[in-house]
Tab-separated table of C-alpha atoms and ligand atoms in Angstrom:
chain	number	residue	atom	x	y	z
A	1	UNK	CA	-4.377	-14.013	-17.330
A	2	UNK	CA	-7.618	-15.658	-19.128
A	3	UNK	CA	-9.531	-12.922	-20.989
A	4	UNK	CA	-12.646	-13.415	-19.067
A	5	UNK	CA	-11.166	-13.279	-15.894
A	6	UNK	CA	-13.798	-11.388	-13.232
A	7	UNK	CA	-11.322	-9.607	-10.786
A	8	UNK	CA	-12.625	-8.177	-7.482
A	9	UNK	CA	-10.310	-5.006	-5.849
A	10	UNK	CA	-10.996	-4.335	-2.645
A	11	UNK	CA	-9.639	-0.910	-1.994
A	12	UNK	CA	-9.458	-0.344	-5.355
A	13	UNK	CA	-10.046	3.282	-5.667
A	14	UNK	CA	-6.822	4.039	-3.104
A	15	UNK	CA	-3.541	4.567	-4.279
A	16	UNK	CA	-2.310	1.080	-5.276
A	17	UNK	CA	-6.128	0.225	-5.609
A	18	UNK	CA	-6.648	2.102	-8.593
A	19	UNK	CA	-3.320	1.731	-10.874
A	20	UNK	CA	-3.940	-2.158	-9.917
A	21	UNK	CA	-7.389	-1.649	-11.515
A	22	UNK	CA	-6.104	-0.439	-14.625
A	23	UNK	CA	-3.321	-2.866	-15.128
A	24	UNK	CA	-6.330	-5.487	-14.754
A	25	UNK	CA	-7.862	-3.801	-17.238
A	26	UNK	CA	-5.297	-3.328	-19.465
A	27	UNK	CA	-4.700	-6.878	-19.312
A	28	UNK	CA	-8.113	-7.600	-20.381
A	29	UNK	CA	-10.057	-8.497	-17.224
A	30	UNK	CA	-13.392	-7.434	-16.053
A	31	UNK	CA	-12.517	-5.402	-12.907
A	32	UNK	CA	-14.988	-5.270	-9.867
A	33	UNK	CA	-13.736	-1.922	-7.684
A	34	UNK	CA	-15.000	-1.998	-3.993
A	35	UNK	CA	-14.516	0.818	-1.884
A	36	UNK	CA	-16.050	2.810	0.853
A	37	UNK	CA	-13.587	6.002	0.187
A	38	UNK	CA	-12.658	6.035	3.614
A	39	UNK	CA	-9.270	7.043	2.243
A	40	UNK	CA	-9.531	6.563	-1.226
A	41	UNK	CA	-11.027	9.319	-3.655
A	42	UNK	CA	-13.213	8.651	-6.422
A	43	UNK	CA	-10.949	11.053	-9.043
A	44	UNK	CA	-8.608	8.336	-8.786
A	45	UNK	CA	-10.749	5.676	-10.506
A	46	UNK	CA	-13.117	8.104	-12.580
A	47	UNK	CA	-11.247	7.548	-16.091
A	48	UNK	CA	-11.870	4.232	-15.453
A	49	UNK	CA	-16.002	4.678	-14.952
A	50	UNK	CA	-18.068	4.172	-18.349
A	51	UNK	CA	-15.168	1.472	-19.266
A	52	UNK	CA	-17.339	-1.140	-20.023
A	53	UNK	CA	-15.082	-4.051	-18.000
A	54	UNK	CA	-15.378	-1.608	-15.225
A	55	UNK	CA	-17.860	-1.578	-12.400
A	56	UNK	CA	-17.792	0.594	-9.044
A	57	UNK	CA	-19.241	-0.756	-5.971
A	58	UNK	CA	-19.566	1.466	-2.819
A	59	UNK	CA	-19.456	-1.214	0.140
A	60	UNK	CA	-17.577	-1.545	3.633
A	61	UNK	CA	-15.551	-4.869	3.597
A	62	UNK	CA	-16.552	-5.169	7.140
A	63	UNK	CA	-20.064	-5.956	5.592
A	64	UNK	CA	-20.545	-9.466	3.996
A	65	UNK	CA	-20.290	-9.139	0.055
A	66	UNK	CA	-21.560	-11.533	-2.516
A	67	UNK	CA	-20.062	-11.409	-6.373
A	68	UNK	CA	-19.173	-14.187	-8.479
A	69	UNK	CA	-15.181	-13.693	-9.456
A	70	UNK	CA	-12.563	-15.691	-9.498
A	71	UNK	CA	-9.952	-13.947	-8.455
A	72	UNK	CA	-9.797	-11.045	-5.246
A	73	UNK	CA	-7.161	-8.708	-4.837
A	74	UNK	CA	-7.987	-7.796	-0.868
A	75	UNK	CA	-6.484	-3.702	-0.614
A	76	UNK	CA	-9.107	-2.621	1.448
A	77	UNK	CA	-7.311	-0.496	4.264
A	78	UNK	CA	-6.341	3.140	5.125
A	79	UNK	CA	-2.104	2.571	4.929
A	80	UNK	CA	-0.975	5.657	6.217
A	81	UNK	CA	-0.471	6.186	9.801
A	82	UNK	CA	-2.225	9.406	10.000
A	83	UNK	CA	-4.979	7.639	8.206
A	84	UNK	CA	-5.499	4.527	10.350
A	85	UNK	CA	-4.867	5.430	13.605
A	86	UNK	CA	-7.893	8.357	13.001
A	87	UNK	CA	-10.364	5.500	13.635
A	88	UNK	CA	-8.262	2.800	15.138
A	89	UNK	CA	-10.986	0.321	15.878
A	90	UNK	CA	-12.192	0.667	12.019
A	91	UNK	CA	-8.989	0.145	11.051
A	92	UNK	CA	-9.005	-3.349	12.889
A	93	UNK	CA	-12.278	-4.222	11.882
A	94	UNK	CA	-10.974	-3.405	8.427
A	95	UNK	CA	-8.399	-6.126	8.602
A	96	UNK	CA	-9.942	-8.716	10.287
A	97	UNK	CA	-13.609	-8.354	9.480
A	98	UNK	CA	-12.173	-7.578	6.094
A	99	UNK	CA	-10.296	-10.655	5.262
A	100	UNK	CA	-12.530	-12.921	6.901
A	101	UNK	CA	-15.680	-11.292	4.421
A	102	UNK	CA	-13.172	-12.268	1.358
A	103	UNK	CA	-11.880	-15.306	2.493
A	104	UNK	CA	-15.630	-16.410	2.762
A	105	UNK	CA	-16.098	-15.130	-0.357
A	106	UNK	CA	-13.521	-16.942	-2.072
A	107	UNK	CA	-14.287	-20.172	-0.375
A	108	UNK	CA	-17.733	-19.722	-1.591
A	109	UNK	CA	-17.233	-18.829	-5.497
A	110	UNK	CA	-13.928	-20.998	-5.792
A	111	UNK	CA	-11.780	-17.820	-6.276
A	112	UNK	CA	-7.910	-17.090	-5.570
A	113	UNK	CA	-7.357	-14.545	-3.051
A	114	UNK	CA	-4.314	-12.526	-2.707
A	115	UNK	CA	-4.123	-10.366	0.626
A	116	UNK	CA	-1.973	-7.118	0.467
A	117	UNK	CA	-0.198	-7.666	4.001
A	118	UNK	CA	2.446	-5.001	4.836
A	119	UNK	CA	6.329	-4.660	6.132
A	120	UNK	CA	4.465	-3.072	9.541
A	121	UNK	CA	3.854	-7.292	10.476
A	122	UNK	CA	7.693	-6.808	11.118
A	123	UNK	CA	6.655	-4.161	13.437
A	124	UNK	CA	10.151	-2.244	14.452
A	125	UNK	CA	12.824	-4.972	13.208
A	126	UNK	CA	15.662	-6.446	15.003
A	127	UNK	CA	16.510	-8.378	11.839
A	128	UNK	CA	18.019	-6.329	9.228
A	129	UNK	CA	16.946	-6.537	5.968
A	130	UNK	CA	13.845	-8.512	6.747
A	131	UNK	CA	13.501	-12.096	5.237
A	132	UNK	CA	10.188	-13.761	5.167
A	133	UNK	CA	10.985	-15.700	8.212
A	134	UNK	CA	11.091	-13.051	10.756
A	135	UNK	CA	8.418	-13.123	12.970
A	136	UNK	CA	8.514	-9.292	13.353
A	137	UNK	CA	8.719	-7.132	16.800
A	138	UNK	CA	5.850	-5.317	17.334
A	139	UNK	CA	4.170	-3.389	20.050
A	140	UNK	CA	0.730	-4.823	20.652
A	141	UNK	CA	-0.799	-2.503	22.555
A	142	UNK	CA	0.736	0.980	21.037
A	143	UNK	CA	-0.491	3.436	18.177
A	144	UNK	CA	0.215	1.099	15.246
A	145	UNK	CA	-1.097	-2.011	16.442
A	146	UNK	CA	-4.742	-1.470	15.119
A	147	UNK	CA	-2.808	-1.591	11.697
A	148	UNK	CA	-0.180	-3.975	12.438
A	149	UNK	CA	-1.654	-6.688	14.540
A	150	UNK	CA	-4.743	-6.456	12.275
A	151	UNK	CA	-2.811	-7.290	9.412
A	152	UNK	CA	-1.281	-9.897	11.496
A	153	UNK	CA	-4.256	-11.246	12.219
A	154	UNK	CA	-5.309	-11.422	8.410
A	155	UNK	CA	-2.479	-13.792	7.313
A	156	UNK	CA	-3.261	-16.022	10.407
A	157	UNK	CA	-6.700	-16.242	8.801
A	158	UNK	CA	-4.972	-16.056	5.315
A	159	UNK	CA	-2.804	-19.368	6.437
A	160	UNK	CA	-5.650	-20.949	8.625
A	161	UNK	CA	-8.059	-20.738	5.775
A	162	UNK	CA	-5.433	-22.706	2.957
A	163	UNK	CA	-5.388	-25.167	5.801
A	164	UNK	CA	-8.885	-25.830	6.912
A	165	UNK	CA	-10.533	-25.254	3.742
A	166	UNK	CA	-7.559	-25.533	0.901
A	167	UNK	CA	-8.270	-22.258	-0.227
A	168	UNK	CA	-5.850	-20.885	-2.758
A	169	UNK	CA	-4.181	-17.781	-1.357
A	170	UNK	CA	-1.854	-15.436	-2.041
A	171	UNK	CA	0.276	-13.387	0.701
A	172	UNK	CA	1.930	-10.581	-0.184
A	173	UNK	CA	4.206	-8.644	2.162
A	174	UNK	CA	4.617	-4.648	0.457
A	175	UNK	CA	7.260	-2.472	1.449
A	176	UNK	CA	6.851	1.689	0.996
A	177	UNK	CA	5.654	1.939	-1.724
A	178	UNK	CA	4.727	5.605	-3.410
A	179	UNK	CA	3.861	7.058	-6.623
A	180	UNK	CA	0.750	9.108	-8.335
A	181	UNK	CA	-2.276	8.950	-6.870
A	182	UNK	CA	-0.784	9.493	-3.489
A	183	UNK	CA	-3.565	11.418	-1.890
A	184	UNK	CA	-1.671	15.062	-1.030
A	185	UNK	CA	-3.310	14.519	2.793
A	186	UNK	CA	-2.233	11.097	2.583
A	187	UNK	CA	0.519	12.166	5.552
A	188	UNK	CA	2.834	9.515	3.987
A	189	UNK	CA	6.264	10.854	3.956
A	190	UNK	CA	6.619	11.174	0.123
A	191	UNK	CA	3.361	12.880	-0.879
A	192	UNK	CA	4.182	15.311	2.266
A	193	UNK	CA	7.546	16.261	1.404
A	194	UNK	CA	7.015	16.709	-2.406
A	195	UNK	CA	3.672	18.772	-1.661
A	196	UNK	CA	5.588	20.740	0.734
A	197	UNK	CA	8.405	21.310	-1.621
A	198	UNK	CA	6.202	22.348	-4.467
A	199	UNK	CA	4.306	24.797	-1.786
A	200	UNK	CA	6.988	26.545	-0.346
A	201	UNK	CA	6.520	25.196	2.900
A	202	UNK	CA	8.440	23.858	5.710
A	203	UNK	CA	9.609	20.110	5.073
A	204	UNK	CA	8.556	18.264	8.403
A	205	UNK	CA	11.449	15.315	9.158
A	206	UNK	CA	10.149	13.185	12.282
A	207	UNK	CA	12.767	12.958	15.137
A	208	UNK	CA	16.296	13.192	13.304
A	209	UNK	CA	15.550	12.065	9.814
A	210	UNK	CA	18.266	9.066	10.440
A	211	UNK	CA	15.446	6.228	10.226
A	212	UNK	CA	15.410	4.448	7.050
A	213	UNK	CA	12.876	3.281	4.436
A	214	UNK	CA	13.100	1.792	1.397
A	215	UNK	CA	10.812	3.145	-1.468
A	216	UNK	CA	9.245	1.532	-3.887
A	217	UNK	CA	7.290	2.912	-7.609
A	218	UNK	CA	3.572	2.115	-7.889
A	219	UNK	CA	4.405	0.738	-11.296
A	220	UNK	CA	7.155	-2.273	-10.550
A	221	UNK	CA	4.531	-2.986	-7.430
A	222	UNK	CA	1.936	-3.768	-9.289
A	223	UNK	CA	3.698	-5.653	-11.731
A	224	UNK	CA	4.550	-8.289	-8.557
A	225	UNK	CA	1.134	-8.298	-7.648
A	226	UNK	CA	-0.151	-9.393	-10.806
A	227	UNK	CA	3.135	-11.824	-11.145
A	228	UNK	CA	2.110	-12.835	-7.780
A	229	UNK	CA	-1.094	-13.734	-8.604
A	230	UNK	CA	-0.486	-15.295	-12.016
A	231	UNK	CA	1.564	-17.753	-10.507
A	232	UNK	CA	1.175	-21.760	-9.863
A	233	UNK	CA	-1.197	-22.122	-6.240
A	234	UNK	CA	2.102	-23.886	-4.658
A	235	UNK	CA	3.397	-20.338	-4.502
A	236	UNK	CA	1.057	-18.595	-1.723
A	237	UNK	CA	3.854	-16.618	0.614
A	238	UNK	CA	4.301	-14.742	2.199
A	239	UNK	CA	6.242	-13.067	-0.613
A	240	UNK	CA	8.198	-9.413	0.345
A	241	UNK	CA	7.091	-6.923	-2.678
A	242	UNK	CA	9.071	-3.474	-2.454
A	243	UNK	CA	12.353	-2.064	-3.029
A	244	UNK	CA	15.674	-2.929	-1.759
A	245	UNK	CA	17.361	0.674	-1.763
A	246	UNK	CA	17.336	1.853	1.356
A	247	UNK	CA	17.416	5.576	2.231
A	248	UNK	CA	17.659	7.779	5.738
A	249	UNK	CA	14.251	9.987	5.904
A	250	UNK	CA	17.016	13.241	5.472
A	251	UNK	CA	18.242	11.647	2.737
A	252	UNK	CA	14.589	11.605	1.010
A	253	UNK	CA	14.126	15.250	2.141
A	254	UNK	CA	17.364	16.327	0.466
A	255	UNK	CA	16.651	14.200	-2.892
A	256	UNK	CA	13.031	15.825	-3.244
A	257	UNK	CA	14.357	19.133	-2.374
A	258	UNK	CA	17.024	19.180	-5.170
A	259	UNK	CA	14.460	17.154	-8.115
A	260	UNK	CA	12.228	20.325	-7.277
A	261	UNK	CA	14.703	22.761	-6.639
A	262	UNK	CA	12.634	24.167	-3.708
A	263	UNK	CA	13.169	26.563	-1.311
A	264	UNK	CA	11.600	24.920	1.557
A	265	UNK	CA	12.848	24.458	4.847
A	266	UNK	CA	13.747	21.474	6.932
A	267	UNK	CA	11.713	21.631	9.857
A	268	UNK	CA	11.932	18.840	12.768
A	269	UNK	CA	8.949	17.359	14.857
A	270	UNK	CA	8.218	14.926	17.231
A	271	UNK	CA	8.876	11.261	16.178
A	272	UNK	CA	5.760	9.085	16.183
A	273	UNK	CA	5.582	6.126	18.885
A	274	UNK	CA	6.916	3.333	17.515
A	275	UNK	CA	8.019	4.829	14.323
A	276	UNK	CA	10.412	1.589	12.837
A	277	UNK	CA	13.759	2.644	13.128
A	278	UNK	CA	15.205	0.695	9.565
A	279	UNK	CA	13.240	-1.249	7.169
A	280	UNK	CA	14.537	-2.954	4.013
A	281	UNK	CA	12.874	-5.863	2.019
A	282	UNK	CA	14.877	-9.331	1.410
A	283	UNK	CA	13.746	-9.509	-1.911
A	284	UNK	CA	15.152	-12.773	-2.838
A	285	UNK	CA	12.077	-14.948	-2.837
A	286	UNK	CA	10.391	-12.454	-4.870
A	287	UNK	CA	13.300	-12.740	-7.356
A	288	UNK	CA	13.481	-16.721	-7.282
A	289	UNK	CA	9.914	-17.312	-7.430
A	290	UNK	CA	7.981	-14.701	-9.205
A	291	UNK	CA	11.331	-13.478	-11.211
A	292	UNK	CA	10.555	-10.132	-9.983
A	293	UNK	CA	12.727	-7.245	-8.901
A	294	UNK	CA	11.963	-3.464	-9.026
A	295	UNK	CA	13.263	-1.479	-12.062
A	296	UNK	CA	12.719	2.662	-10.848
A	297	UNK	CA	15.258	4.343	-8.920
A	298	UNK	CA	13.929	6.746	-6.355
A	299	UNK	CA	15.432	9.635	-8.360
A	300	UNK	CA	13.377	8.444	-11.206
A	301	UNK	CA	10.350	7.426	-9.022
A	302	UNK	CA	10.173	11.054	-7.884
A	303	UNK	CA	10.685	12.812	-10.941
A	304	UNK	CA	7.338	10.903	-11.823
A	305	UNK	CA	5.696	11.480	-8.796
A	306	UNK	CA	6.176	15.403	-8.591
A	307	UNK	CA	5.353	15.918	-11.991
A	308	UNK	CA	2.063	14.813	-10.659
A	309	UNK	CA	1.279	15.875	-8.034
A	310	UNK	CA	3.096	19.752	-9.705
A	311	UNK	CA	-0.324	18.957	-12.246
A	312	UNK	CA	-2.785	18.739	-9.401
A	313	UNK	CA	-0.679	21.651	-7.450
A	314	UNK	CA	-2.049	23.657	-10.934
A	315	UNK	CA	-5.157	24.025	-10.176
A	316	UNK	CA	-5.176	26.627	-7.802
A	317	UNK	CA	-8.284	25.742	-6.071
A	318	UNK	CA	-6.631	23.316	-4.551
A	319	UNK	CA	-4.212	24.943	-2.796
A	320	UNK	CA	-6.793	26.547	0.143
A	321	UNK	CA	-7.850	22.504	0.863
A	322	UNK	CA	-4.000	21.689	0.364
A	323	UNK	CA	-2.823	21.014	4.424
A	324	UNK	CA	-0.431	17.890	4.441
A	325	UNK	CA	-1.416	15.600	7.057
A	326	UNK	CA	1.461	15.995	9.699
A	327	UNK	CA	1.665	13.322	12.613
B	1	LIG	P1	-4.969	3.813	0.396
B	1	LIG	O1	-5.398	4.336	1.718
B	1	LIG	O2	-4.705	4.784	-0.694
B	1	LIG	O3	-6.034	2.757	-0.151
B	1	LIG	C1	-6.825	1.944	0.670
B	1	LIG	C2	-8.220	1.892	0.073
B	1	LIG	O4	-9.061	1.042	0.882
B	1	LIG	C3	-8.897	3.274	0.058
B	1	LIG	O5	-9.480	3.500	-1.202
B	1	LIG	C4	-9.954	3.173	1.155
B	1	LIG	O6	-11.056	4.013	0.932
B	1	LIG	C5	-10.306	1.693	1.085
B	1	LIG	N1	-10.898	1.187	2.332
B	1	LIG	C6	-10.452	1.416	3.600
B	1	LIG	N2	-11.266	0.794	4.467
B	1	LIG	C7	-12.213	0.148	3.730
B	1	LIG	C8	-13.334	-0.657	4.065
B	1	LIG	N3	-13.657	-0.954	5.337
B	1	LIG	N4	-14.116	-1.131	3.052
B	1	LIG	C9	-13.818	-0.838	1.767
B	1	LIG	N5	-12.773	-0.072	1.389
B	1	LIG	C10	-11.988	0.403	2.376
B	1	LIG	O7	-3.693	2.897	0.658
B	1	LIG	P2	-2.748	2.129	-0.379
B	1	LIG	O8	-1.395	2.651	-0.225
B	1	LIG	O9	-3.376	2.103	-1.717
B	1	LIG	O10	-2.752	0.674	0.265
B	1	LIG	C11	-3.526	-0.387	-0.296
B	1	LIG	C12	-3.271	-1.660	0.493
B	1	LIG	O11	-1.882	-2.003	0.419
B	1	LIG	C13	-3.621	-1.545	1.981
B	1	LIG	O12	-4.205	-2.755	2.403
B	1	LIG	C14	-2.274	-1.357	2.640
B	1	LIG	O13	-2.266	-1.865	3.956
B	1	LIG	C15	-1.369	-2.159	1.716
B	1	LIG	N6	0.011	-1.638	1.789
B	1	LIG	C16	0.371	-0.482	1.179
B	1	LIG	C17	1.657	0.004	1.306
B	1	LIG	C18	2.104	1.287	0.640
B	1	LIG	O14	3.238	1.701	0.891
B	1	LIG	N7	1.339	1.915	-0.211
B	1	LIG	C19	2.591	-0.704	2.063
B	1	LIG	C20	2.183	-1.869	2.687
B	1	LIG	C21	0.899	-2.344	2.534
B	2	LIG	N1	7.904	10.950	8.193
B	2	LIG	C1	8.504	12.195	8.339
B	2	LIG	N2	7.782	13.296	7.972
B	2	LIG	C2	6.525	13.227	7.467
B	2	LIG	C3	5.934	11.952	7.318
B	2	LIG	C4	6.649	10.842	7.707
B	2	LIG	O1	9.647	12.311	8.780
B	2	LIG	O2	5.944	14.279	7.152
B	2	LIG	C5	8.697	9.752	8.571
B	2	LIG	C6	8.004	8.820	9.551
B	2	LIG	O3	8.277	9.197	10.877
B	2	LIG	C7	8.630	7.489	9.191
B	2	LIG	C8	8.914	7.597	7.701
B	2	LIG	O4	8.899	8.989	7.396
B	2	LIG	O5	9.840	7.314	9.881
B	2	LIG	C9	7.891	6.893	6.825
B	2	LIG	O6	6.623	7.324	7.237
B	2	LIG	P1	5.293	6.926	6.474
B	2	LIG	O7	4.149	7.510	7.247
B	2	LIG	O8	5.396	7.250	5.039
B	2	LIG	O9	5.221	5.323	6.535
B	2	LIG	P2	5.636	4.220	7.596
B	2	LIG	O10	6.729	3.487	6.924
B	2	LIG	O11	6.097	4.830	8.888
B	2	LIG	O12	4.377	3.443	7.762
């Protein structure tokens, strides 16, 4: 990356949002952060504040935005399904409004654009593990499609916009990915089960536990991102980004429960509508192109990730606000 690279993150005081930020800066960019904190917190990005290649904007990418970068990193998005089915039409508006604000940005200021599409375009797969190809099998009109078919409808726009106006984009395809920074309400299934663990409480599997996900660490994600990014325009996507492991929900209860040696309970609810039944990257144009491929287990990946969130679990005030998000 040139030194005086001025990066825009959209979403970039979420989860990925804000470790991306400080990779940028770490790698010597100046880092524009855009968020509304619709499901993002502002203690994720506040070590960053006073940094002086560091500036917070609060803005809705649903609203038009002018700044002169040249390159966007478009996160802005609530991930979790708890999250964006709250507001469903928000969450469309999000995606579409969203990418068409940045898109117009980028065509306007000459910038490269990567979008951070999602493994939920796949919808619930017939093809297993999912190669770039697929077209995906999703429900249009269910619970997940405001999420979904507006990410969908972002890389048509994403695609539509390289065509019609040459623009140089990037479309990245990310698989489960967890880590720090997980917001403990997030009502993803890591951050619930470790907060649940470290609290004692009843570990809530959806349905049988036997679906499968494959789980990714914040870290290596990032690090195809940026790779992503980095590399020649002729390499635009879509690109799969996660990890290739793949794991039964159980199985993720059972490995969290003996890294924290809890005493917790497994407790079974409801499965979600359309809840994917397996999901697994194809990794291998990831690993051809961008010479990427994760390095952290999920053993190791959690060991990091309770550590944290056993920190934050410290401070006791917490605990009366602490009520995983549960489906
Ligand atoms: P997150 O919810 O922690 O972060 C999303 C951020 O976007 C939040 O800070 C939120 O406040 C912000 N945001 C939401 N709507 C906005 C709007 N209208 N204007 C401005 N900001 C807005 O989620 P995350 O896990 O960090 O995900 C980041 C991106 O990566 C999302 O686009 C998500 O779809 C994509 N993604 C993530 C995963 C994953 O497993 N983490 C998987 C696939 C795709
Ligand atoms: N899940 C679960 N218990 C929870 C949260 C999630 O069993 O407390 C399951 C959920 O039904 C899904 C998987 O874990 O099958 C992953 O859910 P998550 O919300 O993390 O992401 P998804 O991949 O479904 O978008």
């Amino acid at each position: 990356m040139h030194l005086e690279n001025r990066v825009l993150v959209t979403g970039g005081a979420g989860f990925l949002g804000s470790h991306l930020c400080e990779r940028l800066l770490d790698a010597g960019a100046n880092v524009i952060c855009v968020d509304n904190f619709f499901s993002g917190t502002r203690s994720n990005i506040e070590h960053l504040i006073g940094h002086k290649r560091f500036e917070l904007i609060r803005h809705d990418v649903t609203m038009p935005l002018f700044v002169e970068v040249d390159e966007i990193y478009n996160l802005a998005c609530p991930a979790s399904p708890v999250h964006y089915q709250r507001d469903p039409v928000q969450t469309t508006k999000t995606s579409v409004l969203g990418a068409i604000n940045m898109l117009g940005l980028a065509k306007r200021v000459g910038a490269k654009i990567l979008q951070a599409s999602t493994s939920e375009i796949y919808g619930d797969p017939q093809v297993h593990p999912q190669p770039e190809s697929y077209w995906g099998h999703v429900n249009p009109i269910g619970l997940r499609a405001c999420y979904d078919e507006g990410k969908r409808c972002a890389e048509t726009l994403f695609f539509d916009y390289k065509r019609q106006h040459n623009l140089r984009i990037k479309l990245a395809r990310i698989f489960n990915t967890y880590g720090p920074r997980m917001h403990p309400n997030d009502g993803r299934v890591v951050s619930n089960f470790v907060v649940q663990a470290l609290l004692g409480r009843d570990i809530t599997i959806y349905g049988e536990g036997t679906q499968t996900r494959s789980f990714c660490y914040v870290d290596d994600l990032v690090d195809g991102l940026m790779r992503f990014m980095a590399a020649g325009d002729g390499v635009f996507g879509p690109i799969n980004l996660g990890n290739p492991e793949e794991f039964t929900i159980r199985q993720l209860a059972e490995q969290v429960i003996a890294l924290t040696g809890s005493r917790s309970r497994i407790v079974h609810r409801p499965i979600p509508q359309d809840d994917p039944h397996q999901r697994r990257p194809d990794i291998s144009c990831a690993h051809d192109v961008l010479e990427w491929a994760p390095r952290t287990r999920l053993s190791e990946g959690l060991k990091r990730t309770i550590g944290y969130f056993d920190a934050l679990l410290a401070d006791r005030t917490m605990h009366g606000r602490l009520t995983t998000a549960v489906a």
